[in-house]
Coordinates of C-alpha atoms and ligand atoms in Angstrom, one line a residue:
M1 CA 25.1 -15.0 21.8
R2 CA 24.8 -16.9 18.5
K3 CA 24.6 -14.7 15.4
I4 CA 21.8 -15.4 12.9
Y5 CA 22.7 -14.2 9.4
V6 CA 19.9 -12.3 7.6
F7 CA 19.3 -13.0 3.9
D8 CA 16.9 -10.3 2.6
T9 CA 14.9 -11.2 -0.5
T10 CA 12.6 -8.1 -0.6
L11 CA 14.0 -7.3 -4.0
R12 CA 13.4 -10.8 -5.4
D13 CA 10.8 -12.9 -3.6
G14 CA 9.2 -9.7 -2.2
E15 CA 9.0 -8.3 -5.7
Q16 CA 7.1 -11.5 -6.7
S17 CA 4.1 -10.1 -4.8
P18 CA 1.3 -9.7 -7.3
G19 CA 1.1 -6.1 -8.6
V20 CA 4.7 -5.2 -7.5
N21 CA 7.3 -4.1 -10.0
L22 CA 10.3 -2.2 -8.9
N23 CA 12.4 -0.3 -11.4
T24 CA 16.2 0.0 -11.1
Q25 CA 16.0 3.3 -9.2
E26 CA 13.5 1.9 -6.7
K27 CA 15.6 -1.2 -6.2
L28 CA 18.6 1.0 -5.6
E29 CA 16.8 3.1 -3.0
I30 CA 15.6 0.0 -1.1
A31 CA 19.1 -1.6 -1.4
Y32 CA 20.8 1.4 0.2
Q33 CA 18.3 1.4 3.0
L34 CA 18.7 -2.4 3.5
E35 CA 22.5 -1.7 3.8
K36 CA 21.8 0.8 6.5
L37 CA 19.5 -1.7 8.2
G38 CA 22.6 -4.0 8.5
I39 CA 21.4 -7.1 6.6
D40 CA 24.2 -9.6 5.8
R41 CA 23.0 -10.8 2.4
M42 CA 20.7 -9.3 -0.3
E43 CA 19.0 -11.1 -3.1
A44 CA 18.7 -8.3 -5.7
G45 CA 16.7 -10.2 -8.3
F46 CA 16.4 -13.0 -10.8
P47 CA 18.6 -11.9 -13.7
A48 CA 17.3 -14.5 -16.2
A49 CA 13.8 -13.2 -15.7
S50 CA 14.2 -10.1 -17.9
P51 CA 16.8 -7.8 -19.2
G52 CA 15.4 -5.1 -17.0
D53 CA 15.9 -7.3 -13.9
L54 CA 19.5 -8.2 -15.0
A55 CA 20.3 -4.5 -15.3
A56 CA 18.7 -3.7 -11.9
V57 CA 20.7 -6.5 -10.2
N58 CA 23.8 -5.2 -11.8
A59 CA 23.1 -1.6 -10.6
V60 CA 22.6 -2.9 -7.0
A61 CA 25.7 -5.1 -7.2
R62 CA 27.9 -2.1 -8.2
A63 CA 26.3 0.3 -5.6
V64 CA 26.1 -1.8 -2.5
K65 CA 29.4 -2.2 -0.7
N66 CA 29.0 -3.9 2.7
V67 CA 26.6 -6.6 1.9
T68 CA 26.8 -9.9 -0.1
V69 CA 24.8 -9.4 -3.3
I70 CA 23.0 -12.4 -4.6
G71 CA 21.3 -13.3 -7.9
L72 CA 18.8 -16.2 -8.2
S73 CA 19.2 -18.9 -10.9
R74 CA 17.4 -22.0 -11.9
S75 CA 19.7 -25.0 -12.2
R76 CA 20.6 -24.4 -15.8
E77 CA 23.7 -22.9 -17.5
S78 CA 21.9 -20.0 -19.3
D79 CA 20.5 -18.7 -15.9
I80 CA 23.9 -19.1 -14.3
D81 CA 25.5 -17.0 -17.1
A82 CA 22.9 -14.3 -16.5
V83 CA 23.8 -14.1 -12.8
K84 CA 27.5 -14.0 -13.7
E85 CA 26.8 -11.0 -16.0
A86 CA 24.5 -9.3 -13.5
L87 CA 26.9 -9.6 -10.6
Q88 CA 29.9 -8.1 -12.4
G89 CA 31.3 -5.3 -10.2
A90 CA 30.0 -6.7 -7.0
Q91 CA 32.4 -6.7 -4.0
D92 CA 31.0 -9.9 -2.6
P93 CA 28.9 -11.8 -5.2
C94 CA 27.0 -15.0 -4.5
I95 CA 24.8 -17.2 -6.7
H96 CA 21.6 -18.7 -5.5
L97 CA 20.8 -21.9 -7.3
F98 CA 17.5 -23.8 -6.8
L99 CA 15.8 -27.0 -8.0
A100 CA 12.6 -28.5 -6.7
T101 CA 12.9 -31.8 -4.8
S102 CA 9.4 -32.8 -3.7
L103 CA 7.5 -35.7 -5.3
I104 CA 4.8 -33.3 -6.5
H105 CA 7.3 -31.0 -8.2
R106 CA 9.3 -33.9 -9.6
Q107 CA 6.3 -35.6 -11.1
H108 CA 4.2 -32.7 -12.4
K109 CA 6.6 -29.8 -12.9
L110 CA 10.1 -31.2 -13.7
R111 CA 9.0 -34.6 -14.9
M112 CA 12.3 -36.0 -13.4
D113 CA 13.0 -38.9 -11.1
K114 CA 15.1 -38.6 -8.0
G115 CA 18.3 -39.5 -9.9
Q116 CA 17.7 -36.8 -12.5
V117 CA 17.1 -34.2 -9.9
L118 CA 20.3 -35.1 -8.1
E119 CA 22.3 -35.1 -11.4
T120 CA 20.8 -31.8 -12.6
A121 CA 21.5 -30.0 -9.3
Q122 CA 25.0 -31.4 -9.2
A123 CA 25.8 -30.3 -12.7
A124 CA 24.5 -26.8 -12.0
I125 CA 26.5 -26.5 -8.8
R126 CA 29.7 -27.7 -10.6
Y127 CA 29.1 -25.2 -13.5
A128 CA 28.4 -22.3 -11.1
K129 CA 31.4 -23.1 -8.9
K130 CA 33.7 -22.2 -11.9
Y131 CA 32.6 -18.6 -11.5
F132 CA 31.5 -18.2 -7.9
S133 CA 33.2 -19.0 -4.7
K134 CA 30.0 -18.3 -2.7
L135 CA 27.0 -20.4 -3.7
E136 CA 23.7 -21.1 -2.0
F137 CA 21.7 -24.1 -3.1
S138 CA 17.9 -24.3 -2.3
L139 CA 15.8 -27.4 -2.4
E140 CA 12.6 -25.8 -3.7
D141 CA 9.5 -27.3 -1.9
A142 CA 11.8 -28.9 0.7
G143 CA 8.8 -28.7 3.0
R144 CA 7.1 -31.5 1.1
T145 CA 10.2 -33.5 0.2
E146 CA 10.9 -37.0 1.6
L147 CA 13.4 -36.6 4.5
D148 CA 15.8 -39.3 3.2
F149 CA 15.9 -37.8 -0.3
M150 CA 16.3 -34.3 1.2
A151 CA 19.3 -35.5 3.1
E152 CA 20.8 -37.0 -0.1
V153 CA 20.5 -33.7 -2.0
V154 CA 21.8 -31.7 0.9
G155 CA 24.8 -34.2 1.3
M156 CA 25.5 -33.7 -2.5
A157 CA 25.5 -29.9 -2.1
V158 CA 27.8 -30.1 0.9
R159 CA 30.3 -32.3 -1.0
E160 CA 30.1 -30.1 -4.1
G161 CA 31.2 -27.1 -2.0
A162 CA 28.0 -25.0 -1.5
S163 CA 28.4 -22.4 1.2
V164 CA 24.8 -22.3 2.3
V165 CA 22.0 -24.9 1.9
N166 CA 18.5 -23.5 2.1
I167 CA 15.4 -25.5 3.1
P168 CA 12.4 -23.6 1.8
D169 CA 8.9 -24.3 2.9
T170 CA 7.9 -22.9 -0.5
V171 CA 4.1 -23.3 0.0
G172 CA 3.9 -22.5 3.7
Y173 CA 2.6 -26.0 4.5
L174 CA 4.5 -27.0 7.6
N175 CA 4.1 -26.2 11.3
P176 CA 6.9 -25.3 13.7
S177 CA 7.4 -28.8 15.1
E178 CA 7.7 -30.3 11.6
Y179 CA 10.0 -27.5 10.2
G180 CA 12.3 -27.5 13.3
A181 CA 12.5 -31.4 13.1
I182 CA 13.9 -31.1 9.5
F183 CA 16.8 -29.0 10.7
K184 CA 17.5 -31.4 13.5
Y185 CA 17.4 -34.4 11.2
L186 CA 19.8 -32.8 8.6
K187 CA 22.2 -31.8 11.4
E188 CA 22.2 -35.4 12.7
N189 CA 22.2 -37.3 9.5
V190 CA 24.1 -35.5 6.8
P191 CA 27.9 -36.1 6.9
D192 CA 30.0 -32.9 7.2
I193 CA 26.8 -30.8 7.5
D194 CA 28.8 -28.2 9.6
R195 CA 30.8 -27.3 6.4
V196 CA 27.7 -25.3 5.2
Q197 CA 25.3 -22.9 6.8
L198 CA 21.8 -24.1 6.9
S199 CA 19.1 -21.5 6.0
A200 CA 15.4 -21.2 6.7
H201 CA 13.1 -19.8 4.1
C202 CA 9.4 -19.8 4.9
H203 CA 6.2 -18.7 3.3
N204 CA 3.2 -17.5 5.2
D205 CA 0.2 -19.4 3.7
L206 CA -1.0 -20.6 7.0
G207 CA 0.3 -17.7 9.0
M208 CA 3.2 -19.7 10.4
A209 CA 6.3 -18.2 8.6
T210 CA 7.7 -16.4 11.7
A211 CA 7.0 -19.3 14.0
N212 CA 8.5 -21.8 11.6
T213 CA 11.6 -19.7 11.1
L214 CA 12.1 -19.4 14.8
A215 CA 11.7 -23.2 15.2
A216 CA 14.5 -23.6 12.6
I217 CA 16.7 -21.3 14.6
L218 CA 16.1 -23.4 17.7
N219 CA 17.2 -26.4 15.7
G220 CA 20.4 -25.1 14.3
A221 CA 19.6 -22.8 11.3
D222 CA 22.4 -20.3 10.8
Q223 CA 20.6 -18.0 8.4
I224 CA 17.1 -16.8 7.9
E225 CA 15.5 -15.6 4.7
G226 CA 12.7 -13.1 4.5
T227 CA 11.4 -9.8 3.4
I228 CA 10.6 -6.4 4.9
N229 CA 6.9 -6.2 5.9
G230 CA 6.7 -9.9 5.0
I231 CA 5.8 -9.1 1.4
G232 CA 6.1 -11.9 -1.2
E233 CA 4.2 -14.5 -3.3
R234 CA 0.6 -15.2 -2.1
A235 CA 0.5 -14.6 1.7
G236 CA 4.1 -13.5 1.6
N237 CA 7.5 -14.5 3.2
T238 CA 8.8 -14.4 6.8
A239 CA 8.9 -10.8 7.9
I240 CA 12.5 -10.0 8.8
E241 CA 11.5 -7.3 11.3
E242 CA 9.5 -9.9 13.2
I243 CA 12.4 -12.3 13.5
A244 CA 14.9 -9.6 14.5
M245 CA 12.6 -8.3 17.2
A246 CA 11.5 -11.8 18.5
L247 CA 15.2 -12.6 18.9
E248 CA 16.0 -9.3 20.5
T249 CA 13.0 -9.3 22.9
R250 CA 13.4 -13.0 23.8
S251 CA 17.2 -13.4 23.6
D252 CA 16.9 -15.1 27.0
F253 CA 15.0 -17.9 25.3
F254 CA 16.6 -18.1 21.9
G255 CA 20.2 -17.3 22.8
A256 CA 20.6 -15.8 19.3
K257 CA 20.4 -12.4 17.6
T258 CA 20.7 -10.8 14.2
S259 CA 23.1 -7.9 13.8
L260 CA 20.5 -5.6 12.3
V261 CA 20.5 -1.9 13.2
L262 CA 17.1 -2.2 14.8
S263 CA 16.5 1.6 14.9
E264 CA 16.3 1.5 11.0
I265 CA 13.4 -1.0 11.0
S266 CA 10.6 1.6 10.9
R267 CA 12.2 3.7 8.2
T268 CA 12.9 0.6 6.1
S269 CA 9.3 -0.6 6.4
R270 CA 7.9 2.8 5.3
L271 CA 10.2 2.9 2.3
V272 CA 9.3 -0.6 1.1
S273 CA 5.6 0.1 1.6
K274 CA 5.9 3.3 -0.4
L275 CA 7.9 1.9 -3.3
T276 CA 6.0 -1.4 -3.6
G277 CA 2.6 0.2 -3.0
M278 CA 1.9 -2.6 -0.5
V279 CA 0.1 -1.0 2.5
V280 CA 1.1 -2.3 5.9
P281 CA -2.0 -3.4 7.9
G282 CA -2.5 -1.4 11.1
N283 CA -2.2 -4.5 13.3
K284 CA 0.9 -5.9 11.6
A285 CA 3.4 -7.0 14.3
I286 CA 6.3 -4.5 14.9
V287 CA 5.6 -2.1 12.0
G288 CA 1.8 -1.7 11.8
A289 CA 0.4 1.7 12.8
N290 CA -1.2 0.2 15.9
A291 CA 1.8 -1.9 17.0
F292 CA 2.6 0.7 19.7
A293 CA -0.9 2.3 20.1
H294 CA -3.2 1.9 23.1
E295 CA -6.9 2.7 23.1
S296 CA -8.5 1.1 26.2
G297 CA -8.7 3.1 29.4
I298 CA -7.2 0.2 31.4
H299 CA -4.2 -0.1 29.1
Q300 CA -3.7 3.7 28.9
D301 CA -3.8 4.0 32.6
G302 CA -1.2 1.2 32.9
M303 CA 1.0 2.8 30.2
L304 CA 0.8 6.2 31.9
K305 CA 2.0 4.6 35.2
E306 CA 4.6 2.2 33.7
K307 CA 5.1 1.4 30.0
T308 CA 6.2 -2.2 30.6
T309 CA 2.7 -3.0 31.8
Y310 CA 1.5 -3.2 28.2
E311 CA 4.6 -3.0 26.0
I312 CA 7.2 -5.8 25.6
M313 CA 9.5 -3.6 23.5
T314 CA 9.9 0.1 23.1
P315 CA 8.9 2.0 19.9
E316 CA 12.3 3.8 20.1
T317 CA 14.1 0.5 19.5
I318 CA 12.7 0.3 16.0
G319 CA 13.2 4.0 15.3
L320 CA 9.8 5.4 16.3
K321 CA 9.5 8.5 18.6
E322 CA 6.9 7.2 21.1
S323 CA 3.9 5.0 21.8
K324 CA 0.5 6.5 21.0
L325 CA -2.4 6.7 23.3
V326 CA -5.4 6.8 20.9
L327 CA -8.5 8.4 22.3
G328 CA -11.7 6.5 21.6
K329 CA -14.8 5.3 23.5
H330 CA -12.7 2.8 25.6
S331 CA -10.4 5.6 26.9
G332 CA -10.5 6.7 30.5
R333 CA -10.1 10.0 32.3
H334 CA -6.4 9.5 33.0
A335 CA -5.5 9.5 29.2
F336 CA -8.0 12.3 28.5
R337 CA -6.4 14.5 31.1
D338 CA -3.0 13.6 29.8
K339 CA -4.0 14.6 26.3
L340 CA -5.5 17.9 27.5
T341 CA -2.2 18.7 29.3
D342 CA -0.3 17.9 26.1
L343 CA -2.6 20.3 24.2
G344 CA -1.9 23.0 26.8
Y345 CA -5.0 22.8 29.0
D346 CA -4.9 22.6 32.8
L347 CA -8.5 22.3 33.9
P348 CA -10.1 22.4 37.3
E349 CA -11.7 19.2 38.3
D350 CA -15.3 20.2 37.6
V351 CA -14.5 21.5 34.2
L352 CA -12.5 18.4 33.4
N353 CA -15.5 16.3 34.4
S354 CA -17.9 18.0 32.1
A355 CA -15.3 18.0 29.3
F356 CA -14.8 14.3 29.8
S357 CA -18.5 13.5 29.5
R358 CA -18.7 15.6 26.3
F359 CA -15.7 13.7 25.1
K360 CA -17.4 10.3 25.8
D361 CA -20.5 11.5 23.8
L362 CA -18.3 12.3 20.9
A363 CA -16.3 9.1 21.2
D364 CA -19.5 7.1 20.9
K365 CA -20.0 8.6 17.4
K366 CA -16.4 8.4 16.1
K367 CA -13.9 5.6 15.7
E368 CA -11.0 7.7 16.9
V369 CA -11.0 11.2 18.5
S370 CA -8.3 13.3 17.1
D371 CA -6.4 16.3 18.7
E372 CA -8.4 18.6 16.4
D373 CA -11.7 17.1 17.8
I374 CA -10.5 17.7 21.4
L375 CA -9.5 21.3 20.6
A376 CA -12.9 21.9 18.9
L377 CA -14.6 20.4 21.8
M378 CA -12.8 22.6 24.3
E379 CA -13.2 25.8 22.2
E380 CA -16.7 25.5 20.9
R381 CA -18.7 23.4 23.4
L382 CA -17.2 24.7 26.6
G383 CA -16.3 28.2 25.5
I384 CA -12.7 27.8 26.7
T385 CA -9.9 29.2 24.6
Ligands
LIG1 O1 10.1 -20.3 -1.8 C1 11.0 -20.8 -2.5 O2 11.2 -22.0 -2.6 C2 12.0 -19.9 -3.2 C3 13.2 -20.5 -3.8 C4 13.5 -19.9 -5.1 C5 14.3 -20.4 -2.8 O3 11.8 -18.7 -3.1
LIG2 ZN1 10.3 -18.2 -1.6

């Protein structure tokens, strides 16, 4: 089984979500939990962004022991110096340099031609390599970069000794066929490409970040980048828990897995949500409150007979206790009786029938019928205690 390395950027790209600001203590708390989750690499922040972020990255670098700690840097010496300072004390430091390569960014943001982009990136890599043996280089907006120029920049990064080359779909523009084809092209056209690890970094503007990342894996990506709960700029980044569980559940298809401790997924998701203030939608894949909840009678009946009828993975795998059968107007007698048994009631058939019809009346008026509702229904309406 091929190992896919996990580069977590919850503390950097994730923190770039509008309204999110993590202090040093909060970054440390998340960093410790990410370490328990078993990620391979952790981008702790962007040290040149502010003195506070530099201090937070340094605190994480000193605290975390079993993970490569990474600081982000534009392709300029002052940023590289800031990362050098921030990663002092790290057991396994790595610098993450980036420069935009697409025509749109070259013309409107950088005001550089292709030659200047190549030169600037090369000079930055050479400067950073004096201080760092591990270096990742990202071609910002690679997703909208001409393929031949992309190959030229990647080839330069390989020759200059980068350890990882990252191909970001910065604005979430591509679809899985296109994104996968880029990795195939680079593998086939860049000399000595196997000297580096290729990395996938996707944004979710069109809701395709997970699919695009999986397409990259199928086409040779060694590393995936993402955040917990998929938080990040605009519509967010690839959700790491989705990739880990897609590879786990369909290892027959992908032939690849991460080495995450999957049972820590749920705890990590809750912590990131609490400290960032970003609520996880109920229907969010893997970690949403409804991801293992069943409401319809047909599904509940199936679940009570055999869980694999309606669940492709178990809640226990991600660290949850059990699936939930939610009682509502679509629920059937089987689930209702099961709930009553849980609550300690063993009713004769005729009483059960009348309780069930009371329950249906109530369910028509409420979105969800809670345990307290059922208890009240039993005690007050039927006079049973
Ligand atoms: O999305 C992006 O291009 C980035 C880079 C800084 C890697 O986050
Ligand atoms: Zn990004």
